[in-house]
Coordinates of C-alpha atoms (C1' of nucleotides) in Angstrom, one line a residue:
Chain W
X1 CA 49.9 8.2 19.3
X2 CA 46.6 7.0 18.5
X3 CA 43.0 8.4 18.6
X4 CA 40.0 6.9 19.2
X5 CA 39.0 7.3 15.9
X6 CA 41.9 5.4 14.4
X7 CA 41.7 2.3 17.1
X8 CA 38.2 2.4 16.0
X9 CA 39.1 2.0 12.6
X10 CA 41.8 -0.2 13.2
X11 CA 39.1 -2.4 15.1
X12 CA 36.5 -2.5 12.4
X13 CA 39.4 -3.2 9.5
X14 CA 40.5 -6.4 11.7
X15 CA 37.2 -7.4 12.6
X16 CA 36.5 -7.6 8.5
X17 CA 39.5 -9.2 7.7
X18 CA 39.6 -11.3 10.5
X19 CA 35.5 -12.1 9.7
X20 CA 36.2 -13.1 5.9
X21 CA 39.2 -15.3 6.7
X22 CA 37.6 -17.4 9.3
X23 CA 34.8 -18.0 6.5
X24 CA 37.6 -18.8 3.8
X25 CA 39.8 -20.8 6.6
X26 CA 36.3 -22.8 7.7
X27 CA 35.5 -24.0 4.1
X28 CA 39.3 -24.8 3.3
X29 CA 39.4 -26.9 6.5
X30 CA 36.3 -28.8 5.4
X31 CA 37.2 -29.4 1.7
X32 CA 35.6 -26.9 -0.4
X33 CA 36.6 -24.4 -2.5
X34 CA 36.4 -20.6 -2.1
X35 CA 34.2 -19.4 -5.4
X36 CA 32.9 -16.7 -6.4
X37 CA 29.2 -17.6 -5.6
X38 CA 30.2 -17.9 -2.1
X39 CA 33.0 -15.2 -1.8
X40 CA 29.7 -12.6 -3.0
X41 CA 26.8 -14.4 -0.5
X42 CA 29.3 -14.0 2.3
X43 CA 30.4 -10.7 1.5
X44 CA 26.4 -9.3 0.8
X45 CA 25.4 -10.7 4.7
X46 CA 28.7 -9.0 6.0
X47 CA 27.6 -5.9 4.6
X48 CA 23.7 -5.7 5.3
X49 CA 21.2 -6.4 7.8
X50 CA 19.7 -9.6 8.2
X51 CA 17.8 -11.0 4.9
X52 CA 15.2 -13.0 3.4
X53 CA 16.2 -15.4 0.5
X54 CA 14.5 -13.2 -1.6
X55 CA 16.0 -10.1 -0.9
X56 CA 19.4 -12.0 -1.2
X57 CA 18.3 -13.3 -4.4
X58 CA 17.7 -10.2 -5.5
X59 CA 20.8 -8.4 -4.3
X60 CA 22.8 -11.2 -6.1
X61 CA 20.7 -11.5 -9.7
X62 CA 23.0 -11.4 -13.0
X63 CA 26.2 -12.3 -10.3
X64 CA 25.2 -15.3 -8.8
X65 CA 22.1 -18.0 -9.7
X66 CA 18.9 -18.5 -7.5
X67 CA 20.2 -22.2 -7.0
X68 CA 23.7 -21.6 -6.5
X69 CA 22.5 -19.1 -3.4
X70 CA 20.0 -21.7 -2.1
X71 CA 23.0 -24.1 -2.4
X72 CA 25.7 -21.8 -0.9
X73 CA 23.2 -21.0 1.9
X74 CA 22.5 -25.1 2.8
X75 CA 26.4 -25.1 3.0
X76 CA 27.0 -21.8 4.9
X77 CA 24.6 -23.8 7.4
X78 CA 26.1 -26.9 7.6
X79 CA 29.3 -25.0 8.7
X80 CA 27.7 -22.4 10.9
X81 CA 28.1 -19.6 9.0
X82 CA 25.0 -18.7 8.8
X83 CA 22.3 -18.4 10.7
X84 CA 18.5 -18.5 9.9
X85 CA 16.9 -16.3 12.8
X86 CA 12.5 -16.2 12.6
X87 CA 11.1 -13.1 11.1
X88 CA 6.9 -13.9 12.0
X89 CA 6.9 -16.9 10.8
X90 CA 9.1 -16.4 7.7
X91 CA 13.2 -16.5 8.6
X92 CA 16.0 -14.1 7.5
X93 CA 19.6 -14.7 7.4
X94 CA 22.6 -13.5 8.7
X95 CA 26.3 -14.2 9.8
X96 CA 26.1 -16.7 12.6
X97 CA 27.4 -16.3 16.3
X98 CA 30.8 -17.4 15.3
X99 CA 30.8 -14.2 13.1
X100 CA 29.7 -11.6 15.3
X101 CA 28.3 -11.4 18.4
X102 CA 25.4 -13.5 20.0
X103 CA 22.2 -11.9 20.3
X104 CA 18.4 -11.9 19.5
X105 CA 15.8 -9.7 17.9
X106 CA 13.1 -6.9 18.5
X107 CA 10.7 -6.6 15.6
X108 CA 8.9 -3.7 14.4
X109 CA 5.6 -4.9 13.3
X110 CA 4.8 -1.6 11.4
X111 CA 8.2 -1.0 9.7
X112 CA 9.4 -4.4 9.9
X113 CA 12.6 -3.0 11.0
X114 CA 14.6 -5.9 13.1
X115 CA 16.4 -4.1 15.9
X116 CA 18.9 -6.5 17.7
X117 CA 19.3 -6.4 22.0
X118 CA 22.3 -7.8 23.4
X119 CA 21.0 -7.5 27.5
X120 CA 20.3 -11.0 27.7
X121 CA 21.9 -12.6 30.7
X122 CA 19.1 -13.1 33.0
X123 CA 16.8 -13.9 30.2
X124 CA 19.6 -17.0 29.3
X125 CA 19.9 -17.9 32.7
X126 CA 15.9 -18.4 33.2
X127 CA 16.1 -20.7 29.8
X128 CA 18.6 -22.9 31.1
X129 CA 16.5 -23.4 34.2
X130 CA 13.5 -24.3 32.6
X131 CA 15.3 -26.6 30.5
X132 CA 16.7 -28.4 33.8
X133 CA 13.1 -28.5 34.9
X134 CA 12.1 -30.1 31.8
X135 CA 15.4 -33.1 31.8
X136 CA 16.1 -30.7 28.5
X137 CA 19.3 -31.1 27.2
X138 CA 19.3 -27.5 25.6
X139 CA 21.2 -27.0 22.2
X140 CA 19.4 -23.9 21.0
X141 CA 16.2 -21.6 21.1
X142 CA 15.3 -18.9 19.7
X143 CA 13.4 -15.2 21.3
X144 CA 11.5 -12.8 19.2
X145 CA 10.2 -10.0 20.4
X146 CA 7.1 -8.0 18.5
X147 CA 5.9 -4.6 18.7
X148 CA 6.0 -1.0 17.3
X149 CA 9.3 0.6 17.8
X150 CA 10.2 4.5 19.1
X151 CA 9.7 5.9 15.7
X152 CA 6.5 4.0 14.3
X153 CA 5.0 4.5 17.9
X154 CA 4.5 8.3 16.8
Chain X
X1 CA -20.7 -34.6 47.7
X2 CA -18.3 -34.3 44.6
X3 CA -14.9 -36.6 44.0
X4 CA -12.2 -34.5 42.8
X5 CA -12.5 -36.5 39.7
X6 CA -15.8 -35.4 39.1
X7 CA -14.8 -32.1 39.8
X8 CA -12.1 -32.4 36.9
X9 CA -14.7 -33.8 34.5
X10 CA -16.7 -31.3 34.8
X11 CA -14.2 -28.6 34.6
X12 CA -13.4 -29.8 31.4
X13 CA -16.8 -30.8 29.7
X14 CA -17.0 -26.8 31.0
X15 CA -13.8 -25.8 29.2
X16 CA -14.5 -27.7 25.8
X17 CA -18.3 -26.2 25.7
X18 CA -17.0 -22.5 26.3
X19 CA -14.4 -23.1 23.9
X20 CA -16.3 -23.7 21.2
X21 CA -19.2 -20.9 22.1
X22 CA -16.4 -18.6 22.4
X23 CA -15.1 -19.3 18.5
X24 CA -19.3 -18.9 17.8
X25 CA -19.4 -15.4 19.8
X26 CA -16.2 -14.1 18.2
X27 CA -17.2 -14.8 14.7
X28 CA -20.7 -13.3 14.9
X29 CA -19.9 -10.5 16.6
X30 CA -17.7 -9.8 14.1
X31 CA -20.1 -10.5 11.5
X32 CA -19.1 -13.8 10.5
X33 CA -21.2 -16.7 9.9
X34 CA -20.6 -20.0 11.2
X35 CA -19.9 -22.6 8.3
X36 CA -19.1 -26.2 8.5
X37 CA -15.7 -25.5 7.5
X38 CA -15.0 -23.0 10.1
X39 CA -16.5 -25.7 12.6
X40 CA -14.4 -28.4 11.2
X41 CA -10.7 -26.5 11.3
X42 CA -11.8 -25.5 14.8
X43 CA -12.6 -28.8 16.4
X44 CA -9.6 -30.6 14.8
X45 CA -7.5 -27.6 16.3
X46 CA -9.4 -28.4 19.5
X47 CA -8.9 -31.8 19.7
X48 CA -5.1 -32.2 18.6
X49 CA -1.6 -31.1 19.1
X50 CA -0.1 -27.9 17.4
X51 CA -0.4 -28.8 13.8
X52 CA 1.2 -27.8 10.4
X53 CA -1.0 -26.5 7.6
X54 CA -0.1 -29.7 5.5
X55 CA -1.4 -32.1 8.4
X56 CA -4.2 -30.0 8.9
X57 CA -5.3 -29.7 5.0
X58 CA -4.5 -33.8 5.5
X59 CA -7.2 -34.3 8.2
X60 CA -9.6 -32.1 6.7
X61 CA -8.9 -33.7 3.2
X62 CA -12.5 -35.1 1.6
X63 CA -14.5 -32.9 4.0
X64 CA -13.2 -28.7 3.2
X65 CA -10.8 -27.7 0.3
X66 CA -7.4 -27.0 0.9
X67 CA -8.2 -23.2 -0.3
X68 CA -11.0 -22.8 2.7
X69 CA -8.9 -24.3 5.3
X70 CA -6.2 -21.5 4.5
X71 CA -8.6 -18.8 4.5
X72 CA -10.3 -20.5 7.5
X73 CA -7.1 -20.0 9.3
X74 CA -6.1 -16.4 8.2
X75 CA -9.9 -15.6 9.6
X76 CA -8.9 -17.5 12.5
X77 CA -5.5 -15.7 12.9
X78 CA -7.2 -12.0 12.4
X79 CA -10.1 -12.5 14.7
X80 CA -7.3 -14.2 17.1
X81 CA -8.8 -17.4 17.5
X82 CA -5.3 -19.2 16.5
X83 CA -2.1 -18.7 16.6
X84 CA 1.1 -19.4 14.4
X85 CA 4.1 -20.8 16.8
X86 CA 7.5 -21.5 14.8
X87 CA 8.7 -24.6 14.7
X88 CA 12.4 -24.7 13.6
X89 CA 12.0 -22.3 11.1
X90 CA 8.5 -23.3 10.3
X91 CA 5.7 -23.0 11.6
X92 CA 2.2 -24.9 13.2
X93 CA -1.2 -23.6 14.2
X94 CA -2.8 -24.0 17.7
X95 CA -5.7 -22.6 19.6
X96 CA -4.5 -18.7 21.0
X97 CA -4.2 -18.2 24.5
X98 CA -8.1 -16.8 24.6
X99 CA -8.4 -20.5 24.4
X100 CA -6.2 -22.1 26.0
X101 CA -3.2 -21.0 29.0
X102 CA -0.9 -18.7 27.3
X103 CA 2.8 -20.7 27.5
X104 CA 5.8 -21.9 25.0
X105 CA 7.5 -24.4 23.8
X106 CA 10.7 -26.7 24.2
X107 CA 11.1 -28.6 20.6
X108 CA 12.8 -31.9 20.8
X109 CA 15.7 -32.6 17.5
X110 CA 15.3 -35.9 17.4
X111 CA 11.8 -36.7 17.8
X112 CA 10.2 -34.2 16.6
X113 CA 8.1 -33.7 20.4
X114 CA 6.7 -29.9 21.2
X115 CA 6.6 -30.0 24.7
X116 CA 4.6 -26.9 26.7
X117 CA 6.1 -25.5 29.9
X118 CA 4.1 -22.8 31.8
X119 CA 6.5 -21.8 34.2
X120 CA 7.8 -18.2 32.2
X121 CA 6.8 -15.5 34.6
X122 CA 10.4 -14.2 35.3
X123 CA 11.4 -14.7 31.7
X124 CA 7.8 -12.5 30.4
X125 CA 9.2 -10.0 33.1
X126 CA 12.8 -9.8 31.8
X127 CA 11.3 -9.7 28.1
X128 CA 9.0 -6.6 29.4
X129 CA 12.2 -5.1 30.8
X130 CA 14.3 -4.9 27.2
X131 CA 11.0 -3.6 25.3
X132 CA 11.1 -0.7 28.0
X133 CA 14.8 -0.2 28.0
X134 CA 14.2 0.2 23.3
X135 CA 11.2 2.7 24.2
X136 CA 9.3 -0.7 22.4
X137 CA 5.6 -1.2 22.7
X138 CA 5.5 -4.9 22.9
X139 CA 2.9 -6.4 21.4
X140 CA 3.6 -10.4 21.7
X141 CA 6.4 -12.5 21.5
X142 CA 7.7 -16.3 20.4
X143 CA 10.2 -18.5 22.3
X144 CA 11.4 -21.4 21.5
X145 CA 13.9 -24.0 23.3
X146 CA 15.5 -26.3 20.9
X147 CA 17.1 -29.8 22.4
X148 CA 17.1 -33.2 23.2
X149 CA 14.2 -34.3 25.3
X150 CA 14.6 -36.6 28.1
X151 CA 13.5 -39.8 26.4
X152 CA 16.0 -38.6 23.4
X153 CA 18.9 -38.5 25.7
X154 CA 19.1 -42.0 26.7
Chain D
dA1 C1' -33.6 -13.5 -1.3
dT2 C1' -29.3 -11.7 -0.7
dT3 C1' -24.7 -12.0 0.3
dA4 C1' -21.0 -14.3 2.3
dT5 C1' -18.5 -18.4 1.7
dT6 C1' -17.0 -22.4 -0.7
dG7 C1' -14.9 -25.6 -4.2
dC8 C1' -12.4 -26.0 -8.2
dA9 C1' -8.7 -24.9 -11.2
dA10 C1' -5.0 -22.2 -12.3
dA11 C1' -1.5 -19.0 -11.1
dA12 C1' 2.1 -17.3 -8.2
dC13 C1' 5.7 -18.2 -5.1
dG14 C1' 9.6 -20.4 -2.7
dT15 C1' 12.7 -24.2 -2.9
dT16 C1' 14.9 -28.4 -4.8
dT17 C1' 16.9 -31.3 -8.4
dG18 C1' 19.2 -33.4 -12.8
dC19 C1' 22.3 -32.5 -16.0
dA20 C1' 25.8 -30.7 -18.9
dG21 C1' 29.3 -27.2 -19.2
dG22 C1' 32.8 -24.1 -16.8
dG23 C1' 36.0 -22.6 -13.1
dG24 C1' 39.0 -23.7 -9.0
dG25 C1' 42.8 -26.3 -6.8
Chain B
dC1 C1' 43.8 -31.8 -15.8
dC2 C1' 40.4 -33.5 -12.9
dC3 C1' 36.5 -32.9 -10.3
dC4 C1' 33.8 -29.8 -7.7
dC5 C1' 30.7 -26.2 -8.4
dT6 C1' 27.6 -23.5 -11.2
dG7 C1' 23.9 -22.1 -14.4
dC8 C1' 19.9 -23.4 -16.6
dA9 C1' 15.5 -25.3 -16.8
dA10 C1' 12.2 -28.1 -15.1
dA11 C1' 9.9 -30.3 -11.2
dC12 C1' 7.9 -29.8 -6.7
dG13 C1' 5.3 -28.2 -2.5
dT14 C1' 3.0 -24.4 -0.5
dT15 C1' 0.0 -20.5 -0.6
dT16 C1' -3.0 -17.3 -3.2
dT17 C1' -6.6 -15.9 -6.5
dG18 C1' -10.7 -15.5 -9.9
dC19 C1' -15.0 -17.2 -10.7
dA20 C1' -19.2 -19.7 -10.7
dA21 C1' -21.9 -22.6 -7.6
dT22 C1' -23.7 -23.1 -2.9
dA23 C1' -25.0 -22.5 1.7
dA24 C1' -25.9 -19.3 5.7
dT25 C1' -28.8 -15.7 7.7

DNA sequence: ATTATTGCAAAACGTTTGCAGGGGG
DNA sequence: CCCCCTGCAAACGTTTTGCAATAAT
């Protein structure tokens, strides 16, 4: 009855709709409205990989105001929409945990490429005991890893 | 003959002298010269915790210009002398591990703390492991645990 | 003495804010 | 229709840059 092709399909359809209402059904349930500003910041992080302000600035100019995406970003934070994940020392931005899966970050320090790895278990586990060490009541961290990927290693 | 206190002492009059002559050799045999503003970002470096660019212009205020300290540090930063850890999604300046134990950081919410813990050998294993399993050549990495520290809790 | 390095001032960014007008519920 | 949200413009903090004066070797 069905391929694999069309569950995958099915799949990524659901997982889009499914994304976009939880974002529309998480401001409603808060008390803000659904705008335009914010229906075209969440929809250009759904479609791209993670991004600096800038480069969401400029993938938004003549649709939606520098301010109104600095505002709609402080929101989109506030409810855990978002998520500001370290880039160097600069951040980007993407759909938080809630949104798809959780996850960290190799970067490629020539192309600047940010490739995510999801094998993270043990790496977890050894956090969580060295914030038990510490009397650490954990809430967050963050793991960057820097080098030169397959390609720029050439 | 010699107290383990005196054995301490002098382990770190030792420490603080090489330090410093290590900064001197690693600017001149790069072909720097040493300057009193050079000497002045690197002893308040020396002689405090991580600190942001804005607390170290503040300390230096009077004494180097804002412009030198920011060019002091990006000498700094290229010759490896310091190091940029984030903080949130910031950032602070310290001494690099050529000067001081390589190790991260647990960042405490409420107070603002930066705690150091040393004990990461599994987790700089595990971190090797995912570069290997991405064909990455890993260069350096940042962690960061974000929580409540154990004064915060109570 | 020669050249690297600094201070100063101004420009270039990134981010925030006040306000008046427009769009969403 | 009412009020939240937006665009605009200006303010603000951080970082960079050009240039003439100064300090290091």
């Amino acid at each position: 009855m069905f391929g694999i092709c069309n569950f995958v399909a099915i799949c990524y359809i659901f997982a889009m709709i499914s994304s976009r209402s939880r974002m529309v059904e998480t401001l409603q349930s808060s008390g803000f409205s659904i705008t335009m500003a914010r229906s075209v910041v969440f929809d250009v992080l759904e479609h791209n990989e993670p991004l600096t302000m800038s480069e969401l600035c400029h993938k938004t100019k003549g649709v939606v105001d520098r301010a109104s995406v600095y505002r709609t970003i402080d929101l989109f934070e506030k409810l855990a929409v978002v998520q500001r994940i370290t880039y160097g020392w600069k951040y980007k931005l993407e759909l938080s945990n809630e949104f798809q899966e959780h996850h960290h970050h190799l970067l490629c320090l020539k192309c600047g490429k940010l490739l995510a790895f999801h094998e993270h278990d043990k790496l977890e586990q050894e956090i969580m005991a060295i914030a038990r060490n510490h009397e650490f009541n954990l809430t967050g961290h963050q793991i960057e890893l820097q080098g030169l990927c397959a390609d720029c290693q050439k």
